[in-house]
Coordinates of C-alpha atoms in Angstrom, one line a residue:
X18 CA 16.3 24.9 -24.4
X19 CA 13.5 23.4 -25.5
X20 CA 12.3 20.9 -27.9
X21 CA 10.2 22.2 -31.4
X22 CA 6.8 22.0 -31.3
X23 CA 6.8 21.6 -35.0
X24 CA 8.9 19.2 -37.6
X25 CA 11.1 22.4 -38.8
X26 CA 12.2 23.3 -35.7
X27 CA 13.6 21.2 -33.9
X28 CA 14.8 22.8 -31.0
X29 CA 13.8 26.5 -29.7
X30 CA 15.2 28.9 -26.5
X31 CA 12.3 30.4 -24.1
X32 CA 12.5 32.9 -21.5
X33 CA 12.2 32.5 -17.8
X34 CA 8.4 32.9 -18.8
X35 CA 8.5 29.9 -21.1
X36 CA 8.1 32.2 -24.3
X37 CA 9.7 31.6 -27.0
X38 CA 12.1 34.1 -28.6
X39 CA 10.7 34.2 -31.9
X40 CA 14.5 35.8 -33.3
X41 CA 16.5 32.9 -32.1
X42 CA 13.6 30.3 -33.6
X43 CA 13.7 32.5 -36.9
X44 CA 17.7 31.8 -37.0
X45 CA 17.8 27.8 -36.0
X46 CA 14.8 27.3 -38.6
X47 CA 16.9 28.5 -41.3
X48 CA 19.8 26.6 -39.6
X49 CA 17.8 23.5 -40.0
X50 CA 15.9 23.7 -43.4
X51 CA 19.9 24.6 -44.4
X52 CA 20.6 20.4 -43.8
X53 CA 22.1 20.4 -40.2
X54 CA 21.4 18.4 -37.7
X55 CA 19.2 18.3 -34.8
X56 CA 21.9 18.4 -32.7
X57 CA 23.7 21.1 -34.2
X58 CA 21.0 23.2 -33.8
X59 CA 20.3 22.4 -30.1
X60 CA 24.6 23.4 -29.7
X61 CA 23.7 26.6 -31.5
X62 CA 20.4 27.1 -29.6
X63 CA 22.3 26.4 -26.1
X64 CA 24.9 29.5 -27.3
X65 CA 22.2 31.8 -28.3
X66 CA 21.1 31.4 -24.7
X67 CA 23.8 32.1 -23.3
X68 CA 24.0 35.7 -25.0
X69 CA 20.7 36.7 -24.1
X70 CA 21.3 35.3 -20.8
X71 CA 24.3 38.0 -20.8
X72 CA 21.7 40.8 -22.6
X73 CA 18.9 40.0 -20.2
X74 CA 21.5 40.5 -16.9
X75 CA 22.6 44.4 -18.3
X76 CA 18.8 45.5 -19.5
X77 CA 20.1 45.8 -23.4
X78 CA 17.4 44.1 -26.4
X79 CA 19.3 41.7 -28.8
X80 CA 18.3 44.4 -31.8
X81 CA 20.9 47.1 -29.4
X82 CA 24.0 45.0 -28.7
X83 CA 27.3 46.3 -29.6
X84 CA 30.7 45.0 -29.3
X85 CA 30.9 46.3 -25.2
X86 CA 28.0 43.2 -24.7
X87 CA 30.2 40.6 -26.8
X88 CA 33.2 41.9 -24.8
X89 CA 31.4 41.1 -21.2
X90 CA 30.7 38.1 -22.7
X91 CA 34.6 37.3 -23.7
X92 CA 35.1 37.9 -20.0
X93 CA 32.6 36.4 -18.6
X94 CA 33.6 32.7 -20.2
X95 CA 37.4 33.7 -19.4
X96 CA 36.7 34.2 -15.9
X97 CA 33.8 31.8 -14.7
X98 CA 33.6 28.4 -13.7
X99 CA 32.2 25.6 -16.4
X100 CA 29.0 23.8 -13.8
X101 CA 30.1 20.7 -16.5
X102 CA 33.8 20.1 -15.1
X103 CA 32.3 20.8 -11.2
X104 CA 31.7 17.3 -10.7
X105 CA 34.7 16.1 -8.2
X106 CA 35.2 11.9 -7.6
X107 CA 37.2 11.2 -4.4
X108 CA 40.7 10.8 -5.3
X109 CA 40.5 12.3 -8.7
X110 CA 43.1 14.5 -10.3
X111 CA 42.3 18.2 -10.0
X112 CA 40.3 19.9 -12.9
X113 CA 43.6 21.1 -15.6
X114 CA 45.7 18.8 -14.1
X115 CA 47.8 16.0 -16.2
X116 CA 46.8 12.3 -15.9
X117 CA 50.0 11.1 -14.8
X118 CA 49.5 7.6 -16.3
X119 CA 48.3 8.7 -19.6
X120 CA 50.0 12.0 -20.0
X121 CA 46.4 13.3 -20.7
X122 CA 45.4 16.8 -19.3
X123 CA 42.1 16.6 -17.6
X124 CA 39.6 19.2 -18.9
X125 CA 40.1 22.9 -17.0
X126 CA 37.6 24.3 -14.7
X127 CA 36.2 27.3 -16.8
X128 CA 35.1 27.4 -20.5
X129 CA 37.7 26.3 -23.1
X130 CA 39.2 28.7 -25.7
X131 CA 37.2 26.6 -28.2
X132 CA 34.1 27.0 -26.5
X133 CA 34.1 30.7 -26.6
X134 CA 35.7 31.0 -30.8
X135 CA 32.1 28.7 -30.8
X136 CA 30.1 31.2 -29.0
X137 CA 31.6 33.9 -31.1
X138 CA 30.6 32.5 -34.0
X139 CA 27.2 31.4 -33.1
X140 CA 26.6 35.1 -32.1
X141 CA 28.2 36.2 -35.2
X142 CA 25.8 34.0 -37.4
X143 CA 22.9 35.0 -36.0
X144 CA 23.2 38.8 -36.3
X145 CA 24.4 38.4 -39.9
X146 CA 21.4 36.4 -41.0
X147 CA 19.1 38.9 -39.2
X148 CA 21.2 41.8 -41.2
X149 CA 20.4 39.8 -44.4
X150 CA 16.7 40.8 -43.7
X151 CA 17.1 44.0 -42.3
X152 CA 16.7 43.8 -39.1
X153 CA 19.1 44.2 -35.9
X154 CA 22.3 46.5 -35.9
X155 CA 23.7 47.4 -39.2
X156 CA 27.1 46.6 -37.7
X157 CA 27.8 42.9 -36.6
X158 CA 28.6 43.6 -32.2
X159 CA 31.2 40.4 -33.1
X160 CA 34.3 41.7 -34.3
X161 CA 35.9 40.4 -37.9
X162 CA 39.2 39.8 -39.0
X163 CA 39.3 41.2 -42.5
X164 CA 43.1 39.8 -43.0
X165 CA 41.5 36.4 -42.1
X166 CA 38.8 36.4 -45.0
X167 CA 41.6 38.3 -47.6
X168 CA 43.4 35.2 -46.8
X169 CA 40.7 32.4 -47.3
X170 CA 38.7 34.3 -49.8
X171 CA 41.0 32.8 -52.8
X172 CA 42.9 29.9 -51.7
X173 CA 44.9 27.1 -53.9
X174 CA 45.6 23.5 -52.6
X175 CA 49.4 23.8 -53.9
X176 CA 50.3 27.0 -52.3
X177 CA 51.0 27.3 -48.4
X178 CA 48.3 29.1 -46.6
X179 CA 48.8 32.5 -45.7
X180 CA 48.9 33.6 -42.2
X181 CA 46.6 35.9 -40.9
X182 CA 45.7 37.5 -37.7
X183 CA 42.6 36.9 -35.5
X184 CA 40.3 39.0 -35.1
X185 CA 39.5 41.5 -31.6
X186 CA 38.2 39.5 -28.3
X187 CA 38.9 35.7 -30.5
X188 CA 41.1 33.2 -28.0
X189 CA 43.7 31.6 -29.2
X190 CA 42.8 28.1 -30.0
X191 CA 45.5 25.0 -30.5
X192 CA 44.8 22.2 -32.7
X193 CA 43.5 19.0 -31.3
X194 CA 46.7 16.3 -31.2
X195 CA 46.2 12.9 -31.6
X196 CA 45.5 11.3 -28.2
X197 CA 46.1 7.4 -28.9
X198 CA 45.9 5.1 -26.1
X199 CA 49.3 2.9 -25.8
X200 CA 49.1 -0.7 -26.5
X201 CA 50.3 -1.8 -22.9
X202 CA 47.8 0.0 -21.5
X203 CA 44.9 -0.5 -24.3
X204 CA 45.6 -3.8 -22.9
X205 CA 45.0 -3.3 -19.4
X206 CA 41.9 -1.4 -20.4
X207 CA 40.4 -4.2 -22.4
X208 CA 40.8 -6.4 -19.5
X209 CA 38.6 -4.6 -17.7
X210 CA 35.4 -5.0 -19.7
X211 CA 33.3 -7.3 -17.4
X212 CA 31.2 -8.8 -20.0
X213 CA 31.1 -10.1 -24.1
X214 CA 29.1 -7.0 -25.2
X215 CA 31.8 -4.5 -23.7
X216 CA 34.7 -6.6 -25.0
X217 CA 32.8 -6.5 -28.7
X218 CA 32.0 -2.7 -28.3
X219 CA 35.7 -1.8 -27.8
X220 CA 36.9 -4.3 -30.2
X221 CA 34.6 -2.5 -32.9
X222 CA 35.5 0.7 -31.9
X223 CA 39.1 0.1 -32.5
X224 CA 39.4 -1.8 -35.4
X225 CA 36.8 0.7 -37.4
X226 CA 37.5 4.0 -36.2
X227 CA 33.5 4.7 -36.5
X228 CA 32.4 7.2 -33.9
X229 CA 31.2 6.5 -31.2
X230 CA 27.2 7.6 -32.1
X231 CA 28.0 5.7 -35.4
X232 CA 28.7 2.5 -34.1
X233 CA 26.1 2.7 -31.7
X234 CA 23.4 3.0 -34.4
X235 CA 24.0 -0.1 -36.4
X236 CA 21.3 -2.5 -36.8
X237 CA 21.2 -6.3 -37.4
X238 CA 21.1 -6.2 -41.6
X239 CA 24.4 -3.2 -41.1
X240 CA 26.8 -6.3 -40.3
X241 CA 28.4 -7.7 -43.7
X242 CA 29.8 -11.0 -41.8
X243 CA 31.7 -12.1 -45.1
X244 CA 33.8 -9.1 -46.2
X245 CA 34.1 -7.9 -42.5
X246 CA 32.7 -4.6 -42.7
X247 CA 30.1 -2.4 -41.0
X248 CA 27.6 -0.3 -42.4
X249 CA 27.0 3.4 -40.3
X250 CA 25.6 6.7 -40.8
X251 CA 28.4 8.9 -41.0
X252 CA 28.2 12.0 -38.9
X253 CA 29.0 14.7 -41.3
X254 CA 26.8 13.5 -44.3
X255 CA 24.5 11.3 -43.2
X256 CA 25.0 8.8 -45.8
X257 CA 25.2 5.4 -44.7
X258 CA 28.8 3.9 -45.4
X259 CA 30.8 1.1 -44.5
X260 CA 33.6 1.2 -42.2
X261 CA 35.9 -2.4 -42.0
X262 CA 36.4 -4.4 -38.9
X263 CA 38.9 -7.3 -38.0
X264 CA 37.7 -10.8 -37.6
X265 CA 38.5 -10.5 -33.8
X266 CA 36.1 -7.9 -33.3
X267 CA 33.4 -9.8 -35.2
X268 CA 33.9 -12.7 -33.4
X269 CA 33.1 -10.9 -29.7
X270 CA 30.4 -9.4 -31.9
X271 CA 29.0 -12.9 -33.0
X272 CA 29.5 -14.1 -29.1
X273 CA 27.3 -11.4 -27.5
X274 CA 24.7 -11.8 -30.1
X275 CA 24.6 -15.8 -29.3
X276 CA 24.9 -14.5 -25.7
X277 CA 22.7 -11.5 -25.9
X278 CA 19.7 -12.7 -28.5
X279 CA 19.1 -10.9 -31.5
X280 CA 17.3 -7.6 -31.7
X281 CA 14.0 -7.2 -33.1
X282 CA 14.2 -5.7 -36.9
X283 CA 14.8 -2.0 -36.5
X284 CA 16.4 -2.3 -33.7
X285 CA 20.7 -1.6 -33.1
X286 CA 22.4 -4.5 -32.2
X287 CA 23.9 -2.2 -29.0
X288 CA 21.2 -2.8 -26.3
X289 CA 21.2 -2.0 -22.3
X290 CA 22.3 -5.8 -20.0
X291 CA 19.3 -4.9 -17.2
X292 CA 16.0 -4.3 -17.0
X293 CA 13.7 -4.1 -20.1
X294 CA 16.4 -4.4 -23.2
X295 CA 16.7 -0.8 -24.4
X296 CA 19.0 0.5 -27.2
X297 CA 22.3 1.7 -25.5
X298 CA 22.8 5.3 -25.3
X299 CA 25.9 7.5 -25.9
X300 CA 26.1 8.3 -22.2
X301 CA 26.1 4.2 -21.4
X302 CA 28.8 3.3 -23.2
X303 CA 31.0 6.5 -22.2
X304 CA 29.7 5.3 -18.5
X305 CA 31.6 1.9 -19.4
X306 CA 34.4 3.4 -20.6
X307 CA 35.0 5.6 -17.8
X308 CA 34.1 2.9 -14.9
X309 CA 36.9 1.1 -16.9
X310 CA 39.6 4.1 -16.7
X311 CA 38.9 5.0 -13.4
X312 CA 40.2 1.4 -12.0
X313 CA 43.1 1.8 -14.3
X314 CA 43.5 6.0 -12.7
X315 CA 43.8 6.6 -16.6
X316 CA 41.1 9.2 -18.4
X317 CA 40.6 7.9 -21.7
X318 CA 37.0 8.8 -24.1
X319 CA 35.4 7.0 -26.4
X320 CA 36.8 9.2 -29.0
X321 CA 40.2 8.1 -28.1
X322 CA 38.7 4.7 -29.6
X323 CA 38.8 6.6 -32.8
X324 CA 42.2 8.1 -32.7
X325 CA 43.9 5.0 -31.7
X326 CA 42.3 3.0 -34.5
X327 CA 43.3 6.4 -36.6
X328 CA 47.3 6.3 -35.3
X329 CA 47.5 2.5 -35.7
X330 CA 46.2 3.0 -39.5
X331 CA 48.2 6.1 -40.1
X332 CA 51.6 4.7 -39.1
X333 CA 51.4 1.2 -41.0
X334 CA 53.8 1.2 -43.4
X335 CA 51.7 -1.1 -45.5
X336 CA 48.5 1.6 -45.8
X337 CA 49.0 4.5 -47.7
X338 CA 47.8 7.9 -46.1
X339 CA 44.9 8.2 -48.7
X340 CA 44.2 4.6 -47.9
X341 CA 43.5 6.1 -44.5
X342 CA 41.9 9.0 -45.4
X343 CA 39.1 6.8 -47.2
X344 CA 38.7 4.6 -44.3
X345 CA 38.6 7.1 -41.2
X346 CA 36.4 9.4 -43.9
X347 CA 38.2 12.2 -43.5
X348 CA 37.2 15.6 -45.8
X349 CA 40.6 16.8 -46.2
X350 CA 43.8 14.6 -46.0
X351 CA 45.8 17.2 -43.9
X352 CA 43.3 15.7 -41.2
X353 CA 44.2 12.8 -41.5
X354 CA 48.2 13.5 -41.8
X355 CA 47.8 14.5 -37.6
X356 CA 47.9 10.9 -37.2
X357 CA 51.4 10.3 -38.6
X358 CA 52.9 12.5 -35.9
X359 CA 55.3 10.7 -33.3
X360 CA 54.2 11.5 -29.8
X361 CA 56.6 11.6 -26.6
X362 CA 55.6 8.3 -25.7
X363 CA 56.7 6.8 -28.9
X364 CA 60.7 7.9 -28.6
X365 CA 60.9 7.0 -24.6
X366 CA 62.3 4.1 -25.3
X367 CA 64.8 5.8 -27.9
X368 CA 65.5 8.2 -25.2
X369 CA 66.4 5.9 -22.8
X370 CA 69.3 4.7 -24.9
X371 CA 70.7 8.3 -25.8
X372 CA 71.3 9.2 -22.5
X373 CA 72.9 5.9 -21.6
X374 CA 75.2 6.4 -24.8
X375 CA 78.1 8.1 -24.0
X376 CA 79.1 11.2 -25.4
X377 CA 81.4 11.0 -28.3
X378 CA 84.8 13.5 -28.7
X379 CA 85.1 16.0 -30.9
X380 CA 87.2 14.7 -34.1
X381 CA 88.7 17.6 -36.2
X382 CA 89.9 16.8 -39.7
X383 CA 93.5 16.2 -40.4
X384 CA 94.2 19.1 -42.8
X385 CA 93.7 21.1 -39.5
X386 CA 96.6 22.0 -37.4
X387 CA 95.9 20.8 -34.2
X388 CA 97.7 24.2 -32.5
X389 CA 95.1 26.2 -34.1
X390 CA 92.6 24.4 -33.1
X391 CA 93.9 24.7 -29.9
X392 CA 94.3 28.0 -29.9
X393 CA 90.1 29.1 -31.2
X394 CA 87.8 26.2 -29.1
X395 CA 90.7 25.6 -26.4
X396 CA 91.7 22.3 -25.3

């Protein structure tokens, strides 16, 4: 992967000899004149690599493949290790394991289920917008589940979905649950920030919900100090909206700009503590997160931020669930309705106190002889 040489495309694949395959550019130019982003593209580009990594290996050109290729490359991604979830930290908890103090599972070594349904449809896309003009195989190599688009061709909001079965070589992915970090030990975790900016970062994170490239990208003129809210380019239409934020979190936001300076115009307000003052990345702030966790042995994300903010919202008796909807910026409510869900860790201590309660006896009513009661559940 490559960047574009031109404005339209913004990313492009080469071969080993640094050529460009003209097919895959073809596919991500229309991906990107479509309205995506940059980034989507480069996720799409980074899939269509892998396939004609996987084409290149058995000797077969893109226009040949059939299903046999997309079924090597089902296997493949079932059976081989991810080089992302090699890297190994003394002490840490084996790759698929459960964070014991979080009940978190750590990521699994090889490709996730969601990964490859991605890949699927990546590959899928791009041979049916080559079919559109005529070129490649006239059958898609990715399989289709025609019960799956019978089901979603004519849907109604008030009528329960209808189930439907998925199509040939397609994992089985689960949902995403709510991962919300406890308040005992959101505690403990804001504790550890060692400085105003992280203690303001976190604070905004949880009292907005933004995500996390959202918040990261606000500038000077984004913070309303006297309604309390922030303004942010939301990550699914790029319009900039405002998200709110509690007076706590503007007040460590206030004390690390006092601390801190203010940016140049232009600028975010989010900027690097050493060296030359440089806008803080993505990878930065997950690198304080996680220096954070690791003290703590937990393995919370920054988008945990967001789903804590999300659960706190979502269970508050005084917001309504549309309330919620509007603030998190959710498309469809039934997103939205994951956060009302009551975890394991919310009924421990409910638990606790049924199995210390003793067991109550059976109590018949009186219009029941007590012989014949006797005689069919025994004494």
């Amino acid at each position: 992967m490559v960047e574009g040489a031109v404005p339209s495309l913004p990313w492009m694949v080469v071969d080993a000899a640094n050529r460009e395959i003209e097919a895959v550019s073809r596919y991500l130019r229309d991906l990107y004149l479509g309205d995506v982003s940059p980034l989507t593209c480069r996720s799409y580009g980074h899939d269509l690599l892998r396939w004609f990594r996987l084409l290149w290996s058995v000797d077969v050109g893109w226009q040949q493949a059939t299903e046999a290729e997309v079924a090597t490359l089902v296997g493949w991604l079932r059976t081989a290790r991810n080089p992302q979830r090699q890297r190994h930290r003394e002490g840490g908890y084996a790759a698929g394991s459960v964070n014991p103090k979080t009940g978190k599972p750590t990521l699994a070594a090889g490709y996730a289920p969601a990964t490859i349904a991605h890949n699927l449809s990546v590959v899928h896309g791009f041979y049916a917008f080559h079919r559109h003009f005529g070129l490649g195989p006239l059958v898609n190599p990715v399989p289709e589940s025609k019960s799956r688009r019978a089901a979603l061709a004519h849907t109604s909001p008030i009528e329960r979905p209808r189930p439907f079965r998925r199509a040939r070589l397609r994992p089985k992915v689960q949902p995403r649950q709510p991962r919300a970090i406890p308040d005992p030990q959101w505690a403990e975790l804001f504790a550890q920030m060692r400085c105003v900016r992280d203690q303001a970062l976190l604070a905004c994170y949880v009292s907005s919900g933004a995500r996390a490239t959202e918040l990261l990208g606000i500038q000077l003129s984004d913070i309303d100090w006297t309604t309390g809210r922030l303004w942010v380019i939301s990550k699914g239409t790029r319009l900039r909206q405002a998200v709110p934020t509690s007076p706590e979190a503007l007040a460590y936001l206030a004390g690390y700009l006092d601390q801190a300076g203010l940016p140049e115009p232009g600028e975010p307000v989010w900027r690097t503590r050493r060296g030359p003052a440089r806008p803080l990345s993505y990878w930065a702030a997950r690198r304080i997160l996680q220096r954070a966790a690791d003290q703590l042995g937990a393995n919370w994300t920054l988008h945990d931020l967001r789903h804590t903010a999300a659960t706190r919202m979502a269970r508050d008796q005084a917001l309504t669930l549309v309330e919620v909807q509007t603030i998190l910026r959710h498309a469809h409510i039934t997103t939205t309705a994951l956060y009302t869900a009551v975890g394991l860790d919310d009924l421990l201590d409910k638990l606790a106190e049924h199995y210390q309660r003793p067991s109550e006896p059976a109590r018949w009513s009186q219009s029941y002889d007590a012989d014949d009661i006797s005689a069919v559940f025994g004494d």
